[in-house]
PDB file of C-alpha atoms in Angstrom:
ATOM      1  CA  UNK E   1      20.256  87.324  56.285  1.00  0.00           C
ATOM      2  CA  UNK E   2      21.323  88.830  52.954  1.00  0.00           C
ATOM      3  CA  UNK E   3      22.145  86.182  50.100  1.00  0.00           C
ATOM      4  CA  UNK E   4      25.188  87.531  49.502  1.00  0.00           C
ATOM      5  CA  UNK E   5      27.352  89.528  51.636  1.00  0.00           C
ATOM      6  CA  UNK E   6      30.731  91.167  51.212  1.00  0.00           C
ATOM      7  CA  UNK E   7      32.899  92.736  54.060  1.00  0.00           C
ATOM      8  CA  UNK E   8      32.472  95.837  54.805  1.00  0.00           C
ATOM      9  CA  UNK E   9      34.356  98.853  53.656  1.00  0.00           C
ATOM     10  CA  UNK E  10      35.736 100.794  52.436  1.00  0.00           C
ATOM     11  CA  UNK E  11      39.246  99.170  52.294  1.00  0.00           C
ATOM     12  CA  UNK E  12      42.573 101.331  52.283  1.00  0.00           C
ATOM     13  CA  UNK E  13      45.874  99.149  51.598  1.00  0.00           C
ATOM     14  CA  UNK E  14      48.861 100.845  50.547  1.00  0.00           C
ATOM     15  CA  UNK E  15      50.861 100.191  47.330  1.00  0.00           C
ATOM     16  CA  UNK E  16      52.204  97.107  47.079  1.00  0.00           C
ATOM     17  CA  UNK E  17      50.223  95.212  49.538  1.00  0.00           C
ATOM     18  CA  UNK E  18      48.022  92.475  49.526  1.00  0.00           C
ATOM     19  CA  UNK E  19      43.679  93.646  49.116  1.00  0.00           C
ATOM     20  CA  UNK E  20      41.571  90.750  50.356  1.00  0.00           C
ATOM     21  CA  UNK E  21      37.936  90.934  49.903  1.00  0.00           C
ATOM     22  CA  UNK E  22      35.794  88.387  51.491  1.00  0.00           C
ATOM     23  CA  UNK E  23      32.043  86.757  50.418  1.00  0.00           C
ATOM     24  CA  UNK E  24      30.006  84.729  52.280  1.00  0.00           C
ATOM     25  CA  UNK E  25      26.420  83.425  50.557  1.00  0.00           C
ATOM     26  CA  UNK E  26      23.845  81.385  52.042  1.00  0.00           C
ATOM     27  CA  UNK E  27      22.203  79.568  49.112  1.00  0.00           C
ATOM     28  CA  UNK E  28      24.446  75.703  49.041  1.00  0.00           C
ATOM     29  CA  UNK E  29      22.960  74.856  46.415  1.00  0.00           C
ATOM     30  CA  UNK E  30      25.093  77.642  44.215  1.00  0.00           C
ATOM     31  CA  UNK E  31      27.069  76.910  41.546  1.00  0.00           C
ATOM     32  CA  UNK E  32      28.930  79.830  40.059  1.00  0.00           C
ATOM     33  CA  UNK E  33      31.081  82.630  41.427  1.00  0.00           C
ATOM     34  CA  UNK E  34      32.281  85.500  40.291  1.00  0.00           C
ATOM     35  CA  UNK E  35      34.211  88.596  41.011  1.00  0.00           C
ATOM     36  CA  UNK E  36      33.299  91.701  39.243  1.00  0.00           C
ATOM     37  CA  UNK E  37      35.314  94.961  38.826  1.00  0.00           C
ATOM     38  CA  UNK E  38      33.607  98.326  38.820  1.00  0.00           C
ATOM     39  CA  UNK E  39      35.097 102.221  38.257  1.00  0.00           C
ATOM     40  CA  UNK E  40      33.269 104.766  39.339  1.00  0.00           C
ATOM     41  CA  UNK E  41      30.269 105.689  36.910  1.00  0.00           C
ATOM     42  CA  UNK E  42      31.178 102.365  34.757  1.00  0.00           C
ATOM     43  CA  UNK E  43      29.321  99.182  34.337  1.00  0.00           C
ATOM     44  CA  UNK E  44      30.955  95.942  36.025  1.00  0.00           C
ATOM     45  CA  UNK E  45      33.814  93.891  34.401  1.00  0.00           C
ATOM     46  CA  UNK E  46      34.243  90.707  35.068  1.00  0.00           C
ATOM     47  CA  UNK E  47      37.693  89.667  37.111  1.00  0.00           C
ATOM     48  CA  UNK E  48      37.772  86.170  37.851  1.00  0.00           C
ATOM     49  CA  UNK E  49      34.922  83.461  38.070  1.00  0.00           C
ATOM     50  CA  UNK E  50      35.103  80.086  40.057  1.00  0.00           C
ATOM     51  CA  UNK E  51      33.199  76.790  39.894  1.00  0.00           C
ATOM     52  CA  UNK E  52      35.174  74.378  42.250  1.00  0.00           C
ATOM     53  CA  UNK E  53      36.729  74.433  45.956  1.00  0.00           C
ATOM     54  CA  UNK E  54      40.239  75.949  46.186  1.00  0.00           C
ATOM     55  CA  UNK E  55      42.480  78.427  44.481  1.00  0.00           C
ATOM     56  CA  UNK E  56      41.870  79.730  40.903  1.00  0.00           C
ATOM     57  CA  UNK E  57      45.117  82.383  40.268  1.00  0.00           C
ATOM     58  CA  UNK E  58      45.234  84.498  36.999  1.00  0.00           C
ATOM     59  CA  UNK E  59      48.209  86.941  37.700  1.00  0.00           C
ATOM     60  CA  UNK E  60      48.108  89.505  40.639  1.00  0.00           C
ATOM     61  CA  UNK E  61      44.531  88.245  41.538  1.00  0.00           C
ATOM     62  CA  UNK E  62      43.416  85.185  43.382  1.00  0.00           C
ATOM     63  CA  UNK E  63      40.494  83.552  43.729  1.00  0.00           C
ATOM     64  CA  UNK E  64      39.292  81.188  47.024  1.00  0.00           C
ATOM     65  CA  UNK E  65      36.398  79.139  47.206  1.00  0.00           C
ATOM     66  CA  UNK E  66      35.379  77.081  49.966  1.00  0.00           C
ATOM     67  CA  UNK E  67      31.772  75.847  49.670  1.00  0.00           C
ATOM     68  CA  UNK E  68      31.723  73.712  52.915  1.00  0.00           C
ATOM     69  CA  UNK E  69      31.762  77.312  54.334  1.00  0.00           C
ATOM     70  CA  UNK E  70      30.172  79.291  51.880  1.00  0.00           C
ATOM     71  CA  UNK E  71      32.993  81.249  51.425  1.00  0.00           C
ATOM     72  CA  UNK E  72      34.459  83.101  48.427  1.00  0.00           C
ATOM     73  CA  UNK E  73      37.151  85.741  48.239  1.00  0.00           C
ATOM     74  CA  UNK E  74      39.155  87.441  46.222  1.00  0.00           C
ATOM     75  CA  UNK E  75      42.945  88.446  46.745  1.00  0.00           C
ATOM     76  CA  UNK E  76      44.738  91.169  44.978  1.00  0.00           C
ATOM     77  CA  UNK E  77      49.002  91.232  44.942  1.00  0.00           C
ATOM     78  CA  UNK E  78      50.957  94.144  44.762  1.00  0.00           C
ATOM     79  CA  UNK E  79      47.724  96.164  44.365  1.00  0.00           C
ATOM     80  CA  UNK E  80      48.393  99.139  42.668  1.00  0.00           C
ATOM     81  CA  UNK E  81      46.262 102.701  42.378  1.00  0.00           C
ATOM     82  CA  UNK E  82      44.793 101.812  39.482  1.00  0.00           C
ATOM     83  CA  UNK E  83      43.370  99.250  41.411  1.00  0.00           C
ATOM     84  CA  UNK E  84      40.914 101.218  43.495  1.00  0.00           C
ATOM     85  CA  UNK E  85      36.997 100.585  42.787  1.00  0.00           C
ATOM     86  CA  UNK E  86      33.852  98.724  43.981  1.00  0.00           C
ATOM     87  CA  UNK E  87      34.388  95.183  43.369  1.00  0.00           C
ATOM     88  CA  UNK E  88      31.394  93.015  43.293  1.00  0.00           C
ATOM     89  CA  UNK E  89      31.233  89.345  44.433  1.00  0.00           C
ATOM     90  CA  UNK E  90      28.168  87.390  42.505  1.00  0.00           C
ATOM     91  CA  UNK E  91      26.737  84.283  42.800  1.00  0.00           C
ATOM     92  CA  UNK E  92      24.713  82.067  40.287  1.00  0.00           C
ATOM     93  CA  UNK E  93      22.843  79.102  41.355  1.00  0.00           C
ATOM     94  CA  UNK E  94      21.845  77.134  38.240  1.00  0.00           C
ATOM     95  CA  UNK E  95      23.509  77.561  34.205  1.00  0.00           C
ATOM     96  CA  UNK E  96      21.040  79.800  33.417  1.00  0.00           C
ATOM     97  CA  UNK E  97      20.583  81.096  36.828  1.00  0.00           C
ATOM     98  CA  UNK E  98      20.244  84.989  37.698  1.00  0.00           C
ATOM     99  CA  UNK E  99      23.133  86.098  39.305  1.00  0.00           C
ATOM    100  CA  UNK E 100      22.872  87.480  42.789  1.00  0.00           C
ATOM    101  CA  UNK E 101      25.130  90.680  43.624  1.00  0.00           C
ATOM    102  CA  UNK E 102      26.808  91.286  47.439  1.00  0.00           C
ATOM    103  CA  UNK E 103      26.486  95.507  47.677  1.00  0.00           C
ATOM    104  CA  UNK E 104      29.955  95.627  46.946  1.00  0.00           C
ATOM    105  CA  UNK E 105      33.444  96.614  49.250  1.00  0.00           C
ATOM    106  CA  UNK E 106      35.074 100.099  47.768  1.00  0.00           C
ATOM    107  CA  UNK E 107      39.045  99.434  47.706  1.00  0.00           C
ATOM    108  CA  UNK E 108      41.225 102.203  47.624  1.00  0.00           C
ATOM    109  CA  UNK E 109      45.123 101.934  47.215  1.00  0.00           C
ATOM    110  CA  UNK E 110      46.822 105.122  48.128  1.00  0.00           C
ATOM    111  CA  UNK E 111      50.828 105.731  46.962  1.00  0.00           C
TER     112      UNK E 111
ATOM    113  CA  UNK R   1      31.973  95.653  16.200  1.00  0.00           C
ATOM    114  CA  UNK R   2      29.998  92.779  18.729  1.00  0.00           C
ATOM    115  CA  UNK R   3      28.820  93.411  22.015  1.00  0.00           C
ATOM    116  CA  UNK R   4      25.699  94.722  24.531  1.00  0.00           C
ATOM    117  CA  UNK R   5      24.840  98.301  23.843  1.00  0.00           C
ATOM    118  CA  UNK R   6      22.771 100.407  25.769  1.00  0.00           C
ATOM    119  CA  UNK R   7      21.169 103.833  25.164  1.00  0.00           C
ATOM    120  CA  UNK R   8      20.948 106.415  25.938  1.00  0.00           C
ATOM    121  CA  UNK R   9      23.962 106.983  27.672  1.00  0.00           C
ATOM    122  CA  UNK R  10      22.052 109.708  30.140  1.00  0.00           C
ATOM    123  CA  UNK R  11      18.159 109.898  30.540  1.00  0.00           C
ATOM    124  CA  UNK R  12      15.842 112.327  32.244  1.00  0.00           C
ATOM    125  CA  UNK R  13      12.631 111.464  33.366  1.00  0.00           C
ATOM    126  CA  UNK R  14       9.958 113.990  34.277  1.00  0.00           C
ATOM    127  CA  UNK R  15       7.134 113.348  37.123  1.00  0.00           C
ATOM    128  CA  UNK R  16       4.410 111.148  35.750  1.00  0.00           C
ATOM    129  CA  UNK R  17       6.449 110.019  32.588  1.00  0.00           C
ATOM    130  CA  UNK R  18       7.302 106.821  31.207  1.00  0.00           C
ATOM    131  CA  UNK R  19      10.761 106.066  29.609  1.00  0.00           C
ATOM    132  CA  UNK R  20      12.529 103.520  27.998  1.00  0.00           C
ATOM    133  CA  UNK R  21      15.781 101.764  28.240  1.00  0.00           C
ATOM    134  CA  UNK R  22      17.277 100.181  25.211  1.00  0.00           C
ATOM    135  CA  UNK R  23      19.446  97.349  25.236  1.00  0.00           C
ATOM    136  CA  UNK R  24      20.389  95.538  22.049  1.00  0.00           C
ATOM    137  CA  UNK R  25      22.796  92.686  21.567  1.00  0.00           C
ATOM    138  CA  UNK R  26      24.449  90.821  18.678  1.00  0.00           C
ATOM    139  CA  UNK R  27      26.244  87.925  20.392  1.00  0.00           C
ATOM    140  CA  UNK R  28      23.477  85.435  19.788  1.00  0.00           C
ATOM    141  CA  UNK R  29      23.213  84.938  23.709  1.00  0.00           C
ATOM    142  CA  UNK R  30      19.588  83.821  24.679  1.00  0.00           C
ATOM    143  CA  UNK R  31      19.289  85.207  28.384  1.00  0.00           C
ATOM    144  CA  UNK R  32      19.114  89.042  28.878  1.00  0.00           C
ATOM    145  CA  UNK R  33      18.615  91.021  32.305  1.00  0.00           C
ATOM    146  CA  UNK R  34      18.143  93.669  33.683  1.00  0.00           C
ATOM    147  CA  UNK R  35      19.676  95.120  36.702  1.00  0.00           C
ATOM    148  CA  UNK R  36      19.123  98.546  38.667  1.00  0.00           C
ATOM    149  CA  UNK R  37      22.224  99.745  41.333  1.00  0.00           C
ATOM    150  CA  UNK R  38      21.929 102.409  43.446  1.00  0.00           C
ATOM    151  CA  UNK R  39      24.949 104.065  45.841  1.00  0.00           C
ATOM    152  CA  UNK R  40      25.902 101.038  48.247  1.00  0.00           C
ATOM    153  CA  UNK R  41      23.422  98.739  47.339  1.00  0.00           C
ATOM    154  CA  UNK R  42      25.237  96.225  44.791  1.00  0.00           C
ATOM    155  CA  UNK R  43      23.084  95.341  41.353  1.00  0.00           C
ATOM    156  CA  UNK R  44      19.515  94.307  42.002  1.00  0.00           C
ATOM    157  CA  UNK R  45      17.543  92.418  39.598  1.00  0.00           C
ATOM    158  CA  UNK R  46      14.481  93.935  37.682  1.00  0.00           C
ATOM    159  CA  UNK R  47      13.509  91.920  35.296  1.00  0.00           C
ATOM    160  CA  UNK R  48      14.995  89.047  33.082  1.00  0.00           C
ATOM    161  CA  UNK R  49      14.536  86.935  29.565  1.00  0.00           C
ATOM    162  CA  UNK R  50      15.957  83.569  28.586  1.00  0.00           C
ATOM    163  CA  UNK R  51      14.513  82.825  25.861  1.00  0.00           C
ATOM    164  CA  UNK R  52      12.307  85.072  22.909  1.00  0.00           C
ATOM    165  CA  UNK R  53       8.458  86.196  23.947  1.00  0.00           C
ATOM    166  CA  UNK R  54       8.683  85.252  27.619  1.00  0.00           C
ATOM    167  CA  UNK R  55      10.316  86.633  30.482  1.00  0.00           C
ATOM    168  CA  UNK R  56      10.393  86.994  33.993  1.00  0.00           C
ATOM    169  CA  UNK R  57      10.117  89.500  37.292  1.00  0.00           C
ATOM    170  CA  UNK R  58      13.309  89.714  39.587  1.00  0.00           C
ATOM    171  CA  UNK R  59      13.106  91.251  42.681  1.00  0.00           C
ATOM    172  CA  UNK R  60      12.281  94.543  42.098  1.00  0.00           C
ATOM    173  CA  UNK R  61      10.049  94.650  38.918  1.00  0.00           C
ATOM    174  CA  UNK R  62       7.497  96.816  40.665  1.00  0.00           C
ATOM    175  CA  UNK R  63       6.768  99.967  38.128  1.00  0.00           C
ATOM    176  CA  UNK R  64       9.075  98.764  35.097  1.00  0.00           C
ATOM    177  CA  UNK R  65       8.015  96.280  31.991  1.00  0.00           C
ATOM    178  CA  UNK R  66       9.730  94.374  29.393  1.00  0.00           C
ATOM    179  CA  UNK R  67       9.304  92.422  26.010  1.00  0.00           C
ATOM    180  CA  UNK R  68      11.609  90.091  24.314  1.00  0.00           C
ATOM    181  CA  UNK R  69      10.193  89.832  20.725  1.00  0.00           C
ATOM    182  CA  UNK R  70      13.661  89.555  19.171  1.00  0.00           C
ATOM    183  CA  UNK R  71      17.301  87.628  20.498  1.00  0.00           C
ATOM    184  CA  UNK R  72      18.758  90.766  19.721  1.00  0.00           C
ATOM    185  CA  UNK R  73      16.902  93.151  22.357  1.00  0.00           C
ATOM    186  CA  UNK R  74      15.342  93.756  25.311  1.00  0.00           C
ATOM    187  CA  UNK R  75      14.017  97.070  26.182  1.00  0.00           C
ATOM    188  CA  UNK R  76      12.821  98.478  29.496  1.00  0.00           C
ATOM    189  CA  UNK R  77      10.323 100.634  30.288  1.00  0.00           C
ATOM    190  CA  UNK R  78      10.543 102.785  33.307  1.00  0.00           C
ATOM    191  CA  UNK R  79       6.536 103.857  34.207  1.00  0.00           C
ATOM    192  CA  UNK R  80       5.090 106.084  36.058  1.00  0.00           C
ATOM    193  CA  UNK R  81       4.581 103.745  38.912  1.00  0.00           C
ATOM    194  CA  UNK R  82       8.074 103.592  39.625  1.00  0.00           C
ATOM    195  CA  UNK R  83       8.105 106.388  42.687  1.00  0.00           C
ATOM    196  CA  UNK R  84      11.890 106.601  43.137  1.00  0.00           C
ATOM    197  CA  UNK R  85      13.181 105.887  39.520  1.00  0.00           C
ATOM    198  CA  UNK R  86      16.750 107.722  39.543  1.00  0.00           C
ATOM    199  CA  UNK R  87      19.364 105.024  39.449  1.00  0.00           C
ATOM    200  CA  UNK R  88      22.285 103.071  37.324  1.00  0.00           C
ATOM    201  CA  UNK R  89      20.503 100.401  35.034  1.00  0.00           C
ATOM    202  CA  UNK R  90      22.492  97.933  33.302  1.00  0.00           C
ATOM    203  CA  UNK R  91      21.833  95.290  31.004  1.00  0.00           C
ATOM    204  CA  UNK R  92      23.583  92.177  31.277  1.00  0.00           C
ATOM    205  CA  UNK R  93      23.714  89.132  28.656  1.00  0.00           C
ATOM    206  CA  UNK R  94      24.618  85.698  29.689  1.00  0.00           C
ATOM    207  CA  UNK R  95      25.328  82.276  28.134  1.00  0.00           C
ATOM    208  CA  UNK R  96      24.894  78.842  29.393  1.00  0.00           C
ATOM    209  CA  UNK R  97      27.263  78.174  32.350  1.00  0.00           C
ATOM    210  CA  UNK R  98      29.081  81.641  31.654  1.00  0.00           C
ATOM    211  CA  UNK R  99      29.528  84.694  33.419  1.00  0.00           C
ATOM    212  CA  UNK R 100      27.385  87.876  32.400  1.00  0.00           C
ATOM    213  CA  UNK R 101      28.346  90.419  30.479  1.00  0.00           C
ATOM    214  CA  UNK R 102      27.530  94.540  30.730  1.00  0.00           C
ATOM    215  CA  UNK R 103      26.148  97.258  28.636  1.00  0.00           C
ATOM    216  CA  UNK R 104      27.682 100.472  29.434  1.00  0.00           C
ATOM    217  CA  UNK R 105      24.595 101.334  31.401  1.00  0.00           C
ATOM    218  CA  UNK R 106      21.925 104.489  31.291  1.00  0.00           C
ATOM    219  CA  UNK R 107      21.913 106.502  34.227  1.00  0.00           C
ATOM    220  CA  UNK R 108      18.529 107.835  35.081  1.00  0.00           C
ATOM    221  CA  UNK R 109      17.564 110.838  37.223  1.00  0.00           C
ATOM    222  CA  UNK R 110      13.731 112.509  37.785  1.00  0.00           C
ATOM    223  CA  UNK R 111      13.818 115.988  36.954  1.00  0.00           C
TER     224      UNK R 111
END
């Protein structure tokens, strides 16, 4: 079993919908999550992190976390083209922990 | 102007050749990795620092080396033991109980 998994993709939603990308991770003892951003030939950017159960929101994009399941994900609103990339979910287990990557779920959001 | 830089940008590596990767920082952040993504296969974790003069081996340190004998950088050699070298490295930094934070990344290919 992978430490970190991310649904499969890639995912087509049309304009205006709603993206969902999903996490799982096996180690309970983690701490940290976070949901990284990357264009094509760029190095990751950082979209949302979470440290406690429930919903963190920071304008179109919201982030779930439900640790009893293991479960992060990651929901984009009115997604938009500029949208489309790889988007990475990662998962620290201590402060100074390494981070451990999922292989990433390519969105694409066609007009 | 503060940040993670990395250089070069693009770096070609002849058979039997060692390289190196630079990554310098000025945000006074004490843990430094690096990470190595190929297509589809998220960021994997090569080596890592947290604190000056000692580091440590991720999960795929087999064929690259590191020092740490400043904050400020944390180069890493590609050798010649490395058998299938040609891949995105990136550099991260990271503080206590804080996300990480990308270089720009070098992209490697054997030629």
């Amino acid at each position: 079993q992978k430490e970190v998994e991310q649904n499969s993709g890639p995912l087509s939603v049309p304009e205006g919908a709603i993206a969902s990308l999903n996490c799982t991770y096996s180690d309970r003892g983690s701490q940290s999550f976070f949901w990284y951003r990357q264009y094509s030939g760029k190095s990751p950017e950082l979209i949302m992190s979470i440290y406690s159960n429930g919903d963190k929101e920071d304008g179109r994009f919201t982030a779930q976390l439900n640790k009893a399941s293991q479960y992060v994900s990651l929901l984009i609103r009115d997604s938009q083209p500029s949208d489309s990339a790889t988007y990475l979910c990662a998962v620290r287990t201590t402060s100074y922990g390494k981070l451990t990557f999922g292989q990433g779920t390519i969105l694409t959001v066609h007009p | 102007d503060g940040g993670i830089t990395q250089s070069p940008k693009y770096l070609f590596r002849k058979e039997g050749q060692n390289v190196t990767l630079s990554c310098e920082q000025n945000l006074n952040h004490d843990a430094m990795y690096w990470y190595r993504q190929d297509p589809g296969q998220g960021l994997r974790l090569i080596y890592y620092s947290q604190i000056v003069n000692d580091f440590q081996k991720g999960d795929i340190a087999e064929g690259y080396s590191v020092s740490r004998e400043k904050k400020e950088s944390f180069p890493l050699t590609v050798t010649s033991a490395q058998k299938n070298p040609t891949a995105f490295y990136l550099c991260a930094i990271q503080g206590r109980d804080t996300e990480a934070f990308f270089g720009q990344g070098t992209r490697l290919t054997v030629v």
